[in-house]
Short mmCIF file of C-alpha atoms in Angstrom, two decimals:
data_model
loop_
_atom_site.label_atom_id
_atom_site.label_comp_id
_atom_site.label_asym_id
_atom_site.label_seq_id
_atom_site.Cartn_x
_atom_site.Cartn_y
_atom_site.Cartn_z
CA MET A 1 91.94 104.55 12.64
CA THR A 2 95.28 102.95 12.69
CA ALA A 3 98.47 105.20 13.21
CA ALA A 4 99.33 104.93 9.48
CA ALA A 5 96.10 105.95 8.20
CA ALA A 6 95.86 109.17 10.44
CA PRO A 7 98.80 110.93 8.62
CA ALA A 8 97.63 109.54 5.34
CA ALA A 9 94.18 111.24 6.19
CA GLY A 10 95.81 114.36 7.15
CA ARG A 11 97.97 114.54 4.15
CA PHE A 12 94.63 114.14 2.01
CA ALA A 13 93.04 116.99 3.55
CA ALA A 14 96.03 119.40 3.47
CA TRP A 15 96.13 118.58 -0.41
CA LYS A 16 92.27 119.26 -0.61
CA MET A 17 92.70 122.46 1.25
CA ALA A 18 95.81 123.38 -1.36
CA VAL A 19 93.64 122.52 -4.15
CA ARG A 20 90.98 124.79 -3.19
CA LEU A 21 87.73 123.09 -4.81
CA PRO A 22 85.56 125.93 -4.63
CA THR A 23 87.83 127.86 -6.99
CA LEU A 24 87.77 125.19 -9.85
CA THR A 25 84.54 126.69 -11.11
CA ALA A 26 86.84 129.33 -12.50
CA ALA A 27 88.30 127.01 -14.76
CA VAL A 28 84.93 125.09 -15.59
CA THR A 29 83.01 128.05 -16.51
CA PRO A 30 85.07 129.33 -19.41
CA VAL A 31 85.20 125.89 -20.98
CA LEU A 32 81.56 125.57 -20.95
CA VAL A 33 81.02 128.94 -22.39
CA GLY A 34 83.78 128.49 -25.18
CA SER A 35 82.25 125.04 -25.91
CA ALA A 36 78.67 126.62 -26.25
CA ALA A 37 79.79 129.28 -28.46
CA ALA A 38 81.26 126.59 -30.61
CA PHE A 39 78.09 124.74 -30.31
CA HIS A 40 76.33 127.85 -31.62
CA ASP A 41 78.60 127.80 -34.82
CA ASP A 42 78.00 124.01 -35.33
CA THR A 43 81.60 123.34 -34.62
CA PHE A 44 81.27 121.73 -31.24
CA ALA A 45 83.91 118.71 -30.76
CA ALA A 46 83.61 116.61 -27.42
CA GLY A 47 87.23 115.45 -27.55
CA PRO A 48 88.83 118.79 -27.72
CA ALA A 49 86.36 120.34 -25.18
CA PHE A 50 87.23 117.79 -22.65
CA GLY A 51 90.96 118.30 -23.23
CA ALA A 52 90.33 121.97 -22.78
CA LEU A 53 88.43 121.09 -19.46
CA LEU A 54 91.06 118.93 -18.07
CA GLY A 55 93.97 121.22 -18.90
CA ALA A 56 92.15 124.20 -17.45
CA LEU A 57 91.51 122.27 -14.29
CA ALA A 58 95.09 121.35 -14.11
CA LEU A 59 96.35 124.71 -14.70
CA GLN A 60 94.11 126.24 -12.04
CA VAL A 61 95.22 123.70 -9.60
CA GLY A 62 98.74 124.46 -10.50
CA ALA A 63 98.26 128.20 -10.02
CA ASN A 64 96.49 127.58 -6.73
CA PHE A 65 99.69 125.52 -5.53
CA ALA A 66 102.05 128.26 -6.88
CA ASN A 67 100.15 130.89 -5.07
CA ASP A 68 99.97 128.85 -2.02
CA VAL A 69 103.79 128.46 -1.84
CA PHE A 70 105.01 131.85 -3.15
CA ASP A 71 102.97 133.77 -1.05
CA PHE A 72 104.25 131.98 2.03
CA GLU A 73 107.55 132.59 1.04
CA ARG A 74 107.42 136.26 0.36
CA GLY A 75 105.63 136.69 3.57
CA ALA A 76 101.98 137.80 2.22
CA ASP A 77 100.63 134.78 4.08
CA THR A 78 100.88 135.03 7.73
CA SER A 79 99.26 134.28 10.84
CA GLU A 80 97.26 137.79 10.09
CA ARG A 81 95.69 136.51 7.13
CA LEU A 82 92.01 137.15 6.75
CA GLY A 83 91.16 134.74 3.83
CA PRO A 84 90.62 130.89 4.09
CA PRO A 85 93.56 128.96 5.45
CA ARG A 86 96.53 128.07 3.35
CA ALA A 87 98.44 124.61 3.36
CA THR A 88 102.03 126.02 3.38
CA GLN A 89 101.29 128.90 5.66
CA LEU A 90 99.79 126.40 8.39
CA GLY A 91 102.95 123.98 8.16
CA LEU A 92 100.54 121.05 6.79
CA LEU A 93 102.76 120.65 3.44
CA SER A 94 106.35 121.85 3.15
CA PRO A 95 107.22 124.40 0.21
CA THR A 96 109.16 121.37 -1.54
CA ARG A 97 106.07 119.25 -1.49
CA MET A 98 103.98 122.08 -2.77
CA LYS A 99 106.21 122.93 -5.54
CA LEU A 100 106.39 119.30 -6.44
CA GLY A 101 102.53 119.50 -6.80
CA MET A 102 102.52 122.59 -8.68
CA TRP A 103 104.88 120.87 -11.22
CA ALA A 104 102.93 117.68 -11.33
CA ALA A 105 99.69 119.76 -11.94
CA PHE A 106 101.47 121.70 -14.93
CA ALA A 107 102.63 118.50 -16.19
CA VAL A 108 99.01 117.50 -16.57
CA ALA A 109 98.38 120.68 -18.38
CA MET A 110 101.08 120.04 -20.66
CA ALA A 111 99.91 116.59 -21.48
CA CYS A 112 96.66 118.00 -22.41
CA GLY A 113 98.42 120.53 -24.41
CA VAL A 114 100.31 117.90 -26.43
CA TYR A 115 96.80 116.42 -27.26
CA LEU A 116 95.23 119.74 -28.27
CA THR A 117 98.22 120.65 -30.54
CA ALA A 118 97.68 117.53 -32.30
CA VAL A 119 94.17 118.72 -32.83
CA ALA A 120 94.36 122.20 -33.54
CA GLY A 121 98.07 123.15 -34.23
CA TRP A 122 100.90 125.03 -32.95
CA PRO A 123 98.92 128.09 -31.83
CA VAL A 124 98.02 125.90 -28.57
CA VAL A 125 101.53 125.64 -27.74
CA ALA A 126 102.24 129.40 -27.10
CA VAL A 127 99.04 129.67 -25.46
CA GLY A 128 99.68 126.86 -23.10
CA LEU A 129 103.46 127.84 -22.32
CA ALA A 130 102.27 131.32 -21.71
CA SER A 131 99.49 130.32 -19.42
CA ILE A 132 102.01 128.31 -17.15
CA ALA A 133 104.51 130.93 -17.26
CA GLY A 134 101.96 133.23 -16.24
CA ALA A 135 100.67 131.14 -13.33
CA ILE A 136 104.09 131.00 -11.88
CA VAL A 137 105.05 134.30 -12.15
CA TYR A 138 101.68 135.30 -10.80
CA THR A 139 103.50 135.26 -7.33
CA GLY A 140 106.62 133.57 -8.00
CA GLY A 141 109.91 134.72 -9.69
CA PRO A 142 112.07 137.93 -9.37
CA TRP A 143 108.94 140.19 -10.47
CA PRO A 144 105.80 138.72 -9.38
CA ILE A 145 102.77 140.25 -11.42
CA GLY A 146 100.37 139.80 -8.74
CA TYR A 147 102.76 142.07 -6.44
CA HIS A 148 102.73 144.76 -8.86
CA ALA A 149 99.11 145.54 -9.48
CA LEU A 150 99.10 143.46 -12.65
CA GLY A 151 96.94 140.64 -11.13
CA ASP A 152 93.61 141.63 -12.44
CA LEU A 153 94.67 142.02 -15.87
CA PHE A 154 96.33 138.65 -15.98
CA THR A 155 93.10 137.03 -14.59
CA PHE A 156 91.10 138.96 -17.04
CA VAL A 157 93.33 137.92 -20.08
CA PHE A 158 94.02 134.26 -19.14
CA PHE A 159 91.08 132.86 -17.02
CA GLY A 160 88.74 135.06 -19.21
CA LEU A 161 89.56 135.87 -22.85
CA VAL A 162 92.10 133.04 -23.48
CA ALA A 163 90.12 130.61 -21.62
CA VAL A 164 87.19 130.80 -23.53
CA MET A 165 88.70 131.85 -26.82
CA GLY A 166 91.03 128.96 -26.62
CA THR A 167 88.43 126.23 -25.95
CA TYR A 168 86.45 127.75 -28.91
CA PHE A 169 89.61 127.53 -30.97
CA VAL A 170 90.60 124.28 -30.41
CA GLN A 171 87.24 123.13 -31.58
CA ALA A 172 86.29 125.42 -34.58
CA ARG A 173 90.23 126.14 -35.32
CA GLU A 174 89.61 130.09 -35.60
CA VAL A 175 88.50 132.92 -33.28
CA THR A 176 85.27 134.56 -34.27
CA GLY A 177 83.78 138.12 -33.19
CA LEU A 178 81.08 135.80 -31.16
CA ALA A 179 84.07 133.87 -29.48
CA LEU A 180 85.24 137.43 -28.18
CA LEU A 181 81.76 138.22 -27.06
CA ALA A 182 81.19 135.06 -25.46
CA ALA A 183 84.48 135.68 -23.56
CA LEU A 184 83.92 139.26 -22.18
CA PRO A 185 81.39 138.43 -19.57
CA VAL A 186 83.41 135.43 -18.21
CA ALA A 187 86.54 137.57 -17.98
CA CYS A 188 84.85 140.47 -16.19
CA THR A 189 83.38 138.12 -13.42
CA VAL A 190 86.35 136.19 -12.95
CA THR A 191 88.20 139.22 -12.24
CA CYS A 192 85.41 140.13 -9.90
CA ILE A 193 86.45 137.27 -7.70
CA LEU A 194 90.08 138.51 -7.44
CA VAL A 195 88.84 142.20 -6.61
CA VAL A 196 86.77 140.94 -3.60
CA ASN A 197 89.92 139.13 -2.57
CA ASN A 198 92.13 142.12 -2.77
CA LEU A 199 89.31 144.30 -1.32
CA ARG A 200 89.44 142.07 1.59
CA ASP A 201 93.44 142.05 2.08
CA ILE A 202 94.26 145.91 1.18
CA ALA A 203 95.52 146.30 4.84
CA THR A 204 97.44 143.03 5.06
CA ASP A 205 98.92 143.36 1.50
CA ARG A 206 100.08 146.86 2.18
CA LYS A 207 101.88 145.66 5.39
CA ALA A 208 103.54 142.88 3.41
CA GLY A 209 104.60 144.99 0.51
CA LYS A 210 102.27 143.62 -1.82
CA THR A 211 100.98 145.90 -4.24
CA THR A 212 97.84 144.98 -5.54
CA LEU A 213 95.39 146.75 -7.79
CA GLY A 214 93.41 147.05 -4.53
CA VAL A 215 96.26 148.87 -2.68
CA VAL A 216 96.75 151.05 -5.57
CA MET A 217 93.00 152.01 -5.87
CA GLY A 218 91.99 152.00 -2.16
CA TYR A 219 88.83 150.81 -0.74
CA ARG A 220 86.43 153.19 -2.62
CA GLY A 221 88.09 152.73 -5.84
CA THR A 222 88.10 149.01 -5.44
CA ARG A 223 84.26 148.75 -4.87
CA ARG A 224 83.71 151.00 -7.75
CA TRP A 225 86.21 148.63 -9.96
CA PHE A 226 83.89 145.64 -8.95
CA GLY A 227 80.63 147.53 -10.06
CA ILE A 228 82.44 148.67 -13.34
CA LEU A 229 83.33 145.07 -14.16
CA LEU A 230 79.86 144.16 -13.45
CA LEU A 231 78.39 146.52 -16.01
CA ALA A 232 80.85 145.58 -18.42
CA ALA A 233 79.86 141.95 -18.30
CA TRP A 234 76.15 142.91 -18.84
CA ALA A 235 77.19 145.29 -21.63
CA ALA A 236 78.99 142.43 -23.42
CA MET A 237 76.13 140.07 -23.06
CA ALA A 238 73.81 142.69 -24.43
CA ALA A 239 75.99 143.24 -27.39
CA GLY A 240 75.92 139.44 -27.98
CA LEU A 241 72.19 139.18 -27.91
CA LEU A 242 71.78 141.79 -30.34
CA ALA A 243 74.15 140.21 -32.75
CA GLU A 244 74.08 136.41 -32.59
CA ALA A 245 72.71 135.24 -29.22
CA PRO A 246 68.87 136.46 -28.73
CA PHE A 247 68.41 134.10 -25.88
CA GLY A 248 70.94 135.95 -24.19
CA ALA A 249 68.02 138.32 -23.19
CA ALA A 250 66.98 135.74 -20.67
CA ALA A 251 70.63 135.22 -19.40
CA LEU A 252 70.89 138.98 -18.84
CA GLY A 253 67.58 139.35 -17.15
CA ALA A 254 68.42 136.65 -14.61
CA GLY A 255 71.82 137.70 -14.35
CA ILE A 256 71.58 141.60 -13.49
CA PRO A 257 69.49 141.12 -10.22
CA LEU A 258 71.71 138.18 -8.94
CA GLY A 259 74.64 140.60 -9.44
CA ILE A 260 73.14 143.54 -7.81
CA PHE A 261 72.56 141.03 -4.84
CA VAL A 262 76.26 140.29 -4.78
CA TYR A 263 77.47 143.60 -5.38
CA ARG A 264 75.25 145.10 -2.42
CA PRO A 265 77.47 144.14 0.49
CA ILE A 266 80.39 145.54 -1.53
CA HIS A 267 78.90 148.58 -2.04
CA ARG A 268 77.73 149.09 1.54
CA GLY A 269 81.16 148.85 2.76
CA THR A 270 81.62 145.32 4.09
CA SER A 271 85.36 144.76 4.91
CA GLY A 272 87.71 142.51 6.38
CA ARG A 273 86.77 139.02 7.02
CA ASP A 274 83.12 139.55 6.69
CA LEU A 275 84.34 139.48 2.74
CA ASN A 276 84.69 135.75 2.84
CA PRO A 277 81.15 135.02 2.39
CA VAL A 278 81.02 137.59 -0.44
CA LEU A 279 83.95 136.26 -2.07
CA LYS A 280 82.03 132.74 -2.14
CA ALA A 281 79.06 134.40 -3.45
CA THR A 282 81.11 136.07 -6.36
CA ALA A 283 82.53 132.78 -7.31
CA ARG A 284 79.19 131.36 -7.60
CA TYR A 285 77.72 134.25 -9.37
CA HIS A 286 80.84 133.82 -11.89
CA LEU A 287 79.58 130.05 -12.20
CA VAL A 288 75.81 130.90 -12.51
CA LEU A 289 76.10 133.65 -15.17
CA GLY A 290 78.52 131.52 -17.24
CA LEU A 291 75.79 128.68 -16.90
CA LEU A 292 73.13 131.29 -17.93
CA TRP A 293 75.33 132.60 -20.71
CA ALA A 294 76.50 129.16 -21.91
CA GLY A 295 72.70 127.99 -22.16
CA ALA A 296 71.89 131.42 -24.20
CA LEU A 297 74.71 130.73 -26.71
CA ALA A 298 74.00 126.98 -27.09
CA ALA A 299 70.12 127.76 -27.80
CA SER A 300 70.41 130.70 -30.27
#
């Protein structure tokens, strides 16, 4: 390898770390479910569905970059970090470079928004701008919502409800009760990912002055909150299959034992770095349950 190639390879690895590829399933899943709901209602449109997917991926990447740099600048990411390494924290990318990457990702999201606005109208503008603003103020700005116990609510709304129903809207030009039922399991399980992250980091977040819902609820309350979200996801699926998605019974039948398997180490008190595999398992569960749910909606 030449001397010039080595730094380039290092920069690529740093950006790959910052993108957090395993987290991108949280952007893909709601688009799949929203598109499946549109297919169920005979309103599926490939162009808007792809635009929603690209926009969601860009928003997720931009949010990851924002979280990387703003957590570092606020002192939440230090050498004591229990989770996966962060590019800014390790000095692999400067805060300036990370912020430029963040704005580039949001620019791609805005470009997708322009297309989707032309397709589905001005409500897309409001949703898109709110999503970008939320991704920035989650850990940035004078009053970051992720530092004031609002991260779970933000994740539930934007990466769950808005992502699924927004995908449905740009294809169907309306939002229905089925779209809401389709969104709830996605919203619950994507929030579960954050809950595990917050459970792992309660001690270090307290030390850094970062007030997550995990810090407020404590270890026992956070473990119970994970279980409540799982039950809510399954209840929404049950309501959906009783309403318009009878094939949801198969998705629910497979989803419950898989969810119990993921919840077991949390219930048994796993903590610290030992929760990192649980975090990955929770993200996989979010994707798998979403695929099962999307398949049930499309087939019903």
